Short mmCIF file of C-alpha atoms in Angstrom, two decimals:
data_model
loop_
_atom_site.label_atom_id
_atom_site.label_comp_id
_atom_site.label_asym_id
_atom_site.label_seq_id
_atom_site.Cartn_x
_atom_site.Cartn_y
_atom_site.Cartn_z
CA MET A 1 0.26 -0.15 -0.07
CA LYS A 2 3.12 2.29 0.93
CA TYR A 3 4.48 1.59 -2.26
CA LEU A 4 1.21 2.19 -4.27
CA SER A 5 1.14 5.83 -2.62
CA TYR A 6 4.67 6.50 -2.98
CA LEU A 7 3.77 5.84 -7.06
CA PHE A 8 0.70 8.04 -6.99
CA PHE A 9 2.88 10.96 -5.34
CA LEU A 10 5.29 10.03 -7.75
CA PHE A 11 2.92 10.84 -10.52
CA LEU A 12 1.59 14.08 -9.15
CA MET A 13 5.19 15.44 -8.58
CA LEU A 14 5.82 14.33 -12.32
CA ALA A 15 2.54 15.90 -13.44
CA CYS A 16 3.11 19.25 -11.53
CA ASN A 17 6.62 19.66 -13.25
CA GLY A 18 5.22 18.86 -16.58
CA GLN A 19 3.28 22.24 -15.83
CA GLU A 20 6.50 24.19 -16.61
CA LYS A 21 5.90 28.33 -16.43
CA VAL A 22 7.16 30.30 -19.24
CA ASP A 23 9.22 33.49 -17.44
CA LEU A 24 8.46 36.17 -19.93
CA PHE A 25 11.29 38.26 -18.62
CA LYS A 26 13.84 35.53 -19.98
CA LEU A 27 12.49 35.04 -23.20
CA ASN A 28 14.53 35.72 -26.51
CA LEU A 29 11.15 37.01 -28.56
CA ASP A 30 11.73 35.15 -31.66
CA GLU A 31 9.96 32.00 -29.82
CA PRO A 32 7.45 30.14 -32.17
CA ILE A 33 3.70 31.18 -30.63
CA GLU A 34 3.10 27.20 -29.77
CA LYS A 35 6.36 27.08 -27.43
CA ILE A 36 4.57 30.12 -24.92
CA VAL A 37 0.65 29.60 -25.93
CA ASP A 38 -0.98 26.87 -23.50
CA PHE A 39 -4.05 26.03 -25.48
CA ASN A 40 -6.02 25.10 -22.40
CA ASP A 41 -5.84 28.71 -21.55
CA LYS A 42 -8.74 31.14 -22.67
CA ASN A 43 -6.88 32.05 -26.01
CA MET A 44 -7.91 34.61 -28.17
CA ILE A 45 -6.16 36.26 -31.33
CA GLY A 46 -7.27 39.50 -33.79
CA VAL A 47 -6.81 42.76 -34.21
CA GLU A 48 -7.48 45.43 -30.98
CA THR A 49 -5.87 48.70 -32.27
CA VAL A 50 -6.28 50.77 -29.76
CA GLU A 51 -3.32 48.04 -27.21
CA TYR A 52 -1.74 48.33 -30.30
CA ALA A 53 -2.65 49.04 -34.16
CA TYR A 54 0.36 47.45 -36.24
CA GLY A 55 0.33 44.18 -35.33
CA LEU A 56 -1.37 40.86 -34.87
CA LEU A 57 -2.41 39.94 -30.81
CA ILE A 58 -2.80 36.92 -28.76
CA GLU A 59 -4.62 37.85 -25.42
CA MET A 60 -4.35 35.54 -22.42
CA ASP A 61 -6.72 36.18 -19.68
CA ASN A 62 -5.83 34.96 -16.31
CA PRO A 63 -2.62 33.36 -17.49
CA GLY A 64 -1.64 31.17 -14.37
CA LYS A 65 1.55 29.94 -16.92
CA TYR A 66 3.12 33.02 -16.82
CA THR A 67 5.89 34.84 -14.65
CA PHE A 68 8.00 37.77 -14.84
CA ASP A 69 11.74 36.77 -12.97
CA GLY A 70 9.36 35.10 -10.40
CA ILE A 71 6.56 37.17 -10.05
CA ASP A 72 3.00 35.40 -10.62
CA LEU A 73 0.85 37.17 -13.16
CA LYS A 74 -2.28 35.00 -12.64
CA GLY A 75 -4.94 37.46 -12.79
CA GLN A 76 -3.19 39.86 -15.85
CA LYS A 77 -3.82 39.98 -19.24
CA VAL A 78 -0.68 38.96 -21.11
CA PHE A 79 -0.40 39.86 -25.24
CA LEU A 80 1.57 38.11 -27.47
CA GLN A 81 2.98 40.55 -30.69
CA ILE A 82 3.11 38.78 -33.91
CA ASN A 83 4.34 40.46 -37.07
CA SER A 84 1.59 40.25 -39.93
CA GLU A 85 1.66 41.28 -43.46
CA ARG A 86 -1.94 41.42 -44.00
CA LEU A 87 -2.00 44.20 -41.29
CA LYS A 88 0.58 46.45 -43.20
CA THR A 89 -2.18 46.92 -46.05
CA ASP A 90 -5.28 46.08 -44.39
CA SER A 91 -7.34 49.67 -43.96
CA ILE A 92 -8.21 48.81 -40.60
CA THR A 93 -4.28 50.04 -39.53
CA LYS A 94 -4.99 53.06 -41.19
CA PHE A 95 -3.79 55.42 -37.36
CA GLY A 96 -6.20 55.74 -35.42
CA GLY A 97 -8.58 53.51 -36.50
CA GLY A 98 -10.19 51.85 -33.42
CA HIS A 99 -10.66 48.03 -34.81
CA PHE A 100 -11.53 45.05 -32.33
CA ASP A 101 -11.80 41.44 -34.00
CA MET A 102 -10.56 38.94 -31.25
CA LYS A 103 -11.64 35.42 -31.92
CA GLY A 104 -11.04 32.09 -30.27
CA PHE A 105 -8.83 28.81 -30.90
CA LYS A 106 -8.40 25.76 -29.61
CA ASP A 107 -5.18 24.12 -30.70
CA LYS A 108 -2.17 24.17 -33.52
CA THR A 109 -4.60 23.47 -35.88
CA GLU A 110 -6.97 26.77 -35.44
CA LEU A 111 -3.83 28.99 -34.94
CA ALA A 112 -2.40 28.11 -37.81
CA GLU A 113 -5.08 28.52 -40.39
CA ILE A 114 -5.94 32.19 -37.97
CA LEU A 115 -1.84 33.21 -39.03
CA LYS A 116 -2.44 31.83 -42.55
CA GLU A 117 -4.91 34.01 -43.01
CA TYR A 118 -3.50 37.05 -41.71
CA LYS A 119 -0.20 36.47 -43.33
CA ALA A 120 1.50 36.37 -39.82
CA ASP A 121 4.79 35.03 -38.42
CA PRO A 122 4.72 31.57 -36.90
CA THR A 123 7.30 33.56 -33.85
CA ILE A 124 6.58 36.26 -31.73
CA TYR A 125 8.21 39.61 -31.48
CA GLY A 126 7.18 40.60 -28.43
CA PHE A 127 4.80 40.81 -25.39
CA ARG A 128 2.64 43.67 -23.53
CA MET A 129 1.30 42.63 -19.94
CA GLU A 130 -0.70 44.12 -17.61
CA MET A 131 -0.13 45.88 -14.34
CA GLN A 132 -3.04 46.53 -12.07
CA THR A 133 -1.78 47.29 -8.76
CA PRO A 134 0.96 49.42 -6.99
CA THR A 135 2.40 46.97 -5.58
CA LEU A 136 3.05 44.97 -9.33
CA LYS A 137 3.94 48.08 -10.53
CA LYS A 138 6.90 48.23 -8.04
CA GLU A 139 7.68 44.55 -8.41
CA ILE A 140 8.42 45.08 -12.42
CA LEU A 141 10.22 48.54 -12.17
CA LYS A 142 12.56 46.63 -9.03
CA LYS A 143 13.44 43.46 -11.74
CA LEU A 144 14.09 46.37 -14.40
CA GLU A 145 16.43 48.53 -12.74
CA SER A 146 18.12 46.11 -11.15
CA GLN A 147 18.81 44.76 -14.56
CA TYR A 148 18.96 47.63 -16.43
CA GLY A 149 19.42 50.51 -14.65
CA LYS A 150 17.38 53.49 -14.34
CA GLY A 151 15.32 54.13 -17.55
CA THR A 152 14.89 56.99 -19.80
CA LYS A 153 11.75 59.10 -18.56
CA ASN A 154 9.19 59.14 -21.30
CA PRO A 155 8.61 62.81 -22.02
CA ASN A 156 4.61 61.63 -23.58
CA THR A 157 3.33 60.29 -19.89
CA ASP A 158 3.84 61.25 -15.98
CA ASN A 159 5.53 57.98 -14.61
CA GLY A 160 6.50 56.36 -18.10
CA LEU A 161 9.85 55.37 -18.71
CA TYR A 162 11.75 53.06 -21.36
CA TRP A 163 15.08 51.00 -22.21
CA ASN A 164 16.68 50.72 -25.20
CA VAL A 165 18.92 47.60 -24.61
CA ARG A 166 20.81 47.03 -27.84
CA LYS A 167 23.06 43.92 -25.91
CA GLN A 168 19.67 42.31 -26.09
CA ASN A 169 18.26 43.95 -29.11
CA LYS A 170 14.76 44.40 -27.21
CA TYR A 171 12.98 47.93 -26.44
CA ILE A 172 11.00 47.87 -22.87
CA PHE A 173 8.66 50.39 -22.30
CA TYR A 174 7.37 50.59 -18.60
CA ALA A 175 3.86 52.31 -19.06
CA PRO A 176 2.43 52.61 -15.41
CA ASP A 177 -0.31 54.94 -16.31
CA TYR A 178 -1.55 52.73 -18.61
CA ASP A 179 -0.91 49.37 -16.48
CA ARG A 180 1.40 48.23 -19.31
CA LEU A 181 4.90 46.42 -19.59
CA ILE A 182 6.01 45.93 -22.92
CA ILE A 183 8.94 44.48 -24.26
CA LEU A 184 9.75 43.92 -27.66
CA ASN A 185 12.50 42.58 -30.06
CA LYS A 186 13.71 45.42 -32.08
CA SER A 187 15.03 43.77 -34.99
CA ASN A 188 12.67 44.27 -37.55
CA LEU A 189 11.34 47.51 -35.86
CA SER A 190 12.67 50.97 -36.39
CA LYS A 191 15.81 51.88 -35.04
CA ASN A 192 14.92 55.50 -34.32
CA CYS A 193 10.83 55.82 -33.57
CA TYR A 194 8.60 53.68 -31.51
CA TRP A 195 4.27 54.61 -31.50
CA ASP A 196 1.72 53.14 -29.40
CA SER A 197 -1.39 54.71 -27.61
CA MET A 198 -0.07 53.89 -24.13
CA ASN A 199 3.53 55.52 -24.63
CA GLY A 200 3.19 58.25 -27.62
CA LEU A 201 6.19 58.84 -29.79
CA ILE A 202 9.51 57.80 -28.36
CA ASP A 203 12.23 59.62 -30.47
CA PHE A 204 15.87 57.12 -29.68
CA GLY A 205 17.26 59.88 -32.10
CA GLY A 206 16.99 60.74 -35.20
CA CYS A 207 13.23 60.55 -35.46
CA ASP A 208 11.29 61.71 -38.50
CA HIS A 209 7.88 61.00 -37.40
CA GLU A 210 6.00 62.03 -41.05
CA ALA A 211 8.32 59.06 -42.79
CA TYR A 212 7.72 56.83 -39.68
CA ILE A 213 4.07 57.10 -39.76
CA LYS A 214 4.12 57.04 -43.46
CA GLU A 215 6.00 53.84 -43.64
CA LEU A 216 3.84 51.93 -41.33
CA THR A 217 0.76 52.94 -43.32
CA LYS A 218 2.44 52.83 -46.55
CA ASN A 219 -0.20 50.78 -48.63
CA ARG A 220 -3.56 51.76 -46.34
CA THR A 221 -6.83 51.81 -48.40
CA ASP A 222 -7.51 55.84 -49.63
CA SER A 223 -11.00 56.13 -47.77
CA LYS A 224 -11.98 59.10 -49.85
CA ASP A 225 -12.55 57.42 -53.28
CA ILE A 226 -15.45 55.28 -51.59
CA LYS A 227 -18.59 56.24 -53.23
CA ASN A 228 -22.24 55.40 -52.08
CA LYS A 229 -21.56 56.36 -48.51
CA PRO A 230 -23.90 54.70 -45.82
CA VAL A 231 -25.68 57.55 -43.50
CA LEU A 232 -25.50 56.93 -39.86
CA LYS A 233 -26.81 58.98 -37.23
CA ILE A 234 -25.28 58.35 -33.51
CA ASP A 235 -27.97 59.55 -30.80
CA LYS A 236 -26.85 61.09 -27.33
CA ASN A 237 -27.30 57.37 -25.58
CA TRP A 238 -24.62 56.24 -28.59
CA ASN A 239 -27.39 54.08 -30.52
CA ILE A 240 -26.37 54.06 -34.44
CA ASN A 241 -29.22 54.77 -36.99
CA ASP A 242 -32.56 52.94 -35.72
CA LEU A 243 -30.45 50.32 -33.95
CA ARG A 244 -30.62 50.73 -29.78
CA LEU A 245 -27.79 49.31 -27.84
CA GLY A 246 -28.61 46.17 -25.34
CA THR A 247 -31.99 45.95 -26.76
CA SER A 248 -32.02 45.87 -30.84
CA THR A 249 -31.60 41.92 -31.97
CA GLU A 250 -29.79 40.82 -34.98
CA ALA A 251 -33.27 40.09 -36.62
CA ASP A 252 -33.81 43.98 -36.42
CA PHE A 253 -30.13 44.55 -37.98
CA VAL A 254 -30.40 42.31 -40.90
CA LYS A 255 -33.94 44.20 -41.91
CA SER A 256 -32.84 47.61 -41.16
CA PHE A 257 -31.29 50.15 -44.17
CA THR A 258 -28.15 50.12 -41.83
CA SER A 259 -27.49 45.95 -43.13
CA LYS A 260 -26.78 46.72 -46.54
CA ASN A 261 -23.24 45.22 -47.71
CA PHE A 262 -22.30 43.37 -44.32
CA GLU A 263 -21.21 40.06 -43.70
CA ARG A 264 -22.06 37.68 -41.24
CA VAL A 265 -19.28 36.49 -39.60
CA ILE A 266 -19.27 33.74 -36.52
CA THR A 267 -16.52 34.03 -33.64
CA LEU A 268 -16.31 30.74 -31.33
CA ASN A 269 -14.29 30.65 -27.93
CA PRO A 270 -11.46 28.42 -26.89
CA LYS A 271 -13.78 25.14 -26.32
CA GLY A 272 -15.84 25.42 -29.82
CA GLY A 273 -19.02 27.24 -28.19
CA LEU A 274 -20.35 30.11 -30.20
CA GLN A 275 -18.91 33.24 -28.45
CA GLU A 276 -19.95 36.26 -30.71
CA VAL A 277 -21.58 37.09 -34.01
CA MET A 278 -20.51 39.97 -35.90
CA HIS A 279 -21.50 41.46 -39.23
CA GLU A 280 -18.49 43.13 -41.41
CA ASN A 281 -18.66 45.71 -43.88
CA LYS A 282 -15.03 46.04 -44.91
CA TYR A 283 -15.29 48.42 -47.80
CA ASN A 284 -17.07 50.77 -45.47
CA ASN A 285 -14.78 49.79 -42.71
CA PHE A 286 -17.29 49.14 -39.63
CA TYR A 287 -18.98 46.75 -37.50
CA PHE A 288 -21.32 45.61 -35.46
CA TYR A 289 -21.33 42.98 -32.50
CA PHE A 290 -24.20 40.94 -31.32
CA THR A 291 -24.12 38.56 -27.89
CA ALA A 292 -24.81 35.27 -28.99
CA GLY A 293 -28.09 34.09 -28.63
CA LYS A 294 -29.02 30.65 -26.36
CA ASN A 295 -30.29 28.56 -29.11
CA GLY A 296 -27.24 28.93 -31.18
CA GLU A 297 -25.75 31.04 -34.10
CA ASN A 298 -28.90 31.07 -36.01
CA ASP A 299 -31.15 32.79 -33.24
CA GLN A 300 -30.87 35.84 -34.82
CA LYS A 301 -34.20 36.84 -32.46
CA ASN A 302 -32.21 36.62 -29.22
CA ASN A 303 -28.70 37.73 -30.68
CA ILE A 304 -28.66 41.25 -28.74
CA LEU A 305 -26.87 44.05 -30.48
CA LYS A 306 -23.77 44.43 -28.09
CA GLY A 307 -21.76 47.20 -29.92
CA TYR A 308 -20.28 48.22 -33.20
CA SER A 309 -17.05 50.06 -34.51
CA ILE A 310 -16.77 53.02 -37.07
CA ASN A 311 -13.25 52.55 -38.01
CA ASP A 312 -12.89 55.80 -40.68
CA PHE A 313 -15.23 58.72 -40.75
CA GLU A 314 -14.28 59.17 -44.42
CA ALA A 315 -15.67 56.03 -45.43
CA VAL A 316 -19.43 57.02 -43.77
CA GLU A 317 -21.73 60.13 -43.69
CA ILE A 318 -22.10 60.41 -40.04
CA SER A 319 -23.70 62.89 -37.70
CA PHE A 320 -23.93 62.97 -33.84
CA GLU A 321 -27.04 64.53 -31.86
CA ASN A 322 -24.79 65.42 -29.19
CA GLN A 323 -23.39 68.10 -31.47
CA LEU A 324 -19.55 66.09 -32.02
CA LYS A 325 -18.54 66.26 -35.86
CA LYS A 326 -15.93 64.40 -37.47
CA GLY A 327 -12.50 66.04 -37.66
CA MET A 328 -13.16 68.13 -34.29
CA LYS A 329 -10.13 68.49 -32.34
CA GLY A 330 -9.62 66.88 -29.55
CA GLU A 331 -10.30 70.24 -26.99
CA ASP A 332 -13.47 70.54 -28.59
CA VAL A 333 -14.76 67.22 -28.12
CA VAL A 334 -13.87 67.54 -24.43
CA LYS A 335 -15.29 70.91 -24.15
CA VAL A 336 -18.67 69.30 -26.07
CA ILE A 337 -18.77 65.84 -23.90
CA GLY A 338 -17.42 67.18 -20.80
CA LYS A 339 -14.16 66.66 -18.97
CA ASN A 340 -16.08 64.73 -16.45
CA ASP A 341 -17.26 62.60 -18.29
CA ILE A 342 -13.63 61.58 -19.82
CA ILE A 343 -11.79 58.96 -18.67
CA GLY A 344 -7.65 59.62 -18.19
CA ASP A 345 -5.81 61.71 -21.05
CA THR A 346 -8.07 64.48 -22.11
CA GLY A 347 -5.40 66.42 -23.31
CA LEU A 348 -4.43 63.86 -25.72
CA LYS A 349 -0.61 64.13 -24.46
CA TYR A 350 0.22 60.43 -24.78
CA SER A 351 -2.74 58.60 -26.62
CA ASN A 352 -4.58 58.80 -29.62
CA TYR A 353 -7.99 58.17 -28.37
CA LEU A 354 -10.53 59.82 -25.23
CA GLU A 355 -12.85 57.19 -23.39
CA ILE A 356 -16.37 58.19 -22.07
CA LYS A 357 -17.39 57.06 -19.23
CA ASN A 358 -20.39 55.20 -18.81
CA PRO A 359 -21.13 52.23 -16.60
CA THR A 360 -22.41 49.74 -19.82
CA TYR A 361 -20.17 50.28 -22.12
CA LYS A 362 -16.41 51.16 -23.13
CA ILE A 363 -16.85 54.03 -25.78
CA ASN A 364 -13.59 55.19 -27.20
CA LEU A 365 -13.38 58.44 -29.63
CA ILE A 366 -10.09 57.89 -31.44
CA PHE A 367 -8.15 60.84 -33.39
CA ASP A 368 -5.61 60.73 -36.43
CA ASP A 369 -2.11 61.83 -36.28
CA ASN A 370 -3.32 65.12 -36.57
CA LYS A 371 -5.48 64.75 -33.46
CA LEU A 372 -9.09 65.54 -35.30
CA PHE A 373 -11.94 63.03 -34.64
CA SER A 374 -11.48 60.32 -37.16
CA SER A 375 -13.23 57.12 -35.88
CA MET A 376 -14.65 55.13 -32.51
CA TYR A 377 -16.48 52.13 -31.20
CA VAL A 378 -18.66 51.37 -28.53
CA LEU A 379 -18.88 47.94 -27.05
CA LYS A 380 -20.26 46.21 -23.85
CA LYS A 381 -18.00 45.71 -21.08
CA GLU A 382 -17.47 42.08 -20.14
#
């Protein structure tokens, strides 16, 4: 009996040891994706342009498998960054575009299919991780300073720092104002510039901002050539045309004049269940999102509108009941909305969006490189 107990204990020890954690701090950031991702986690892959506009992201929620030099990251989101050729040419990467299109994958086969769709590399080139608590931020900063010394002050943020680690060929961006740490392999990145919405534009020396942005968006679609633009009216509660958030169904949408030129797309969760129904209009670059009804993907009468994104105001004719207008300067948008109803960086000093306070929906108003109101998205909070 003792022998059997010993064997059982040994089996448990081997099983636990097999669940080896990934130390993000020690990655070279050129590892194969399948060596980093735990397919038992809730994994999502796709585009989230507010998080980062110019690459493919894999998001792991509650990633208990990951550490940062011994610090447990359970409960913190981790995003892996992947190079994607499609996202260098697709109009959704236009500067300022607020596009969200993430879907689950449950195994290597599904991952490979999605990577092929996006013409993406099978390897990572960086990661972005949440730092949700003051204690975690202090611990992370202590690790960074112990390894790399004091960072350079980010002039775009109150508390941000960055490191250009030449020996390891890495960029490190510590952005506590946005609860983020970003570490990237810089082999195929600009040697002079870096931009994202958490850090603003970083000049490593000799940065030509205009040339840098032009290179990032060199193949973007020219929306000025779009014809027969749909007419969109946003009311003061952020409902769109005759469709009401949280009330209108997919069936209502299909019957409405707004649904012209849309294609229906189904998103599955990592377990293969229905997660979301989306209708996309790539020509005019905007999207509608619906919660999954209780009776499956064809339950259009119970699929409820949970949000939408309009990624380029030049591709539509848009008006607002609250007196907002496309092309408005950030300061004028703040006057219309009210400073107390906006979260975070109201001056757009180190971000390209304004988030509207709302208990139910995440509402982001997004600005282009000239800081003019150019796109938006509204999405129910999970």
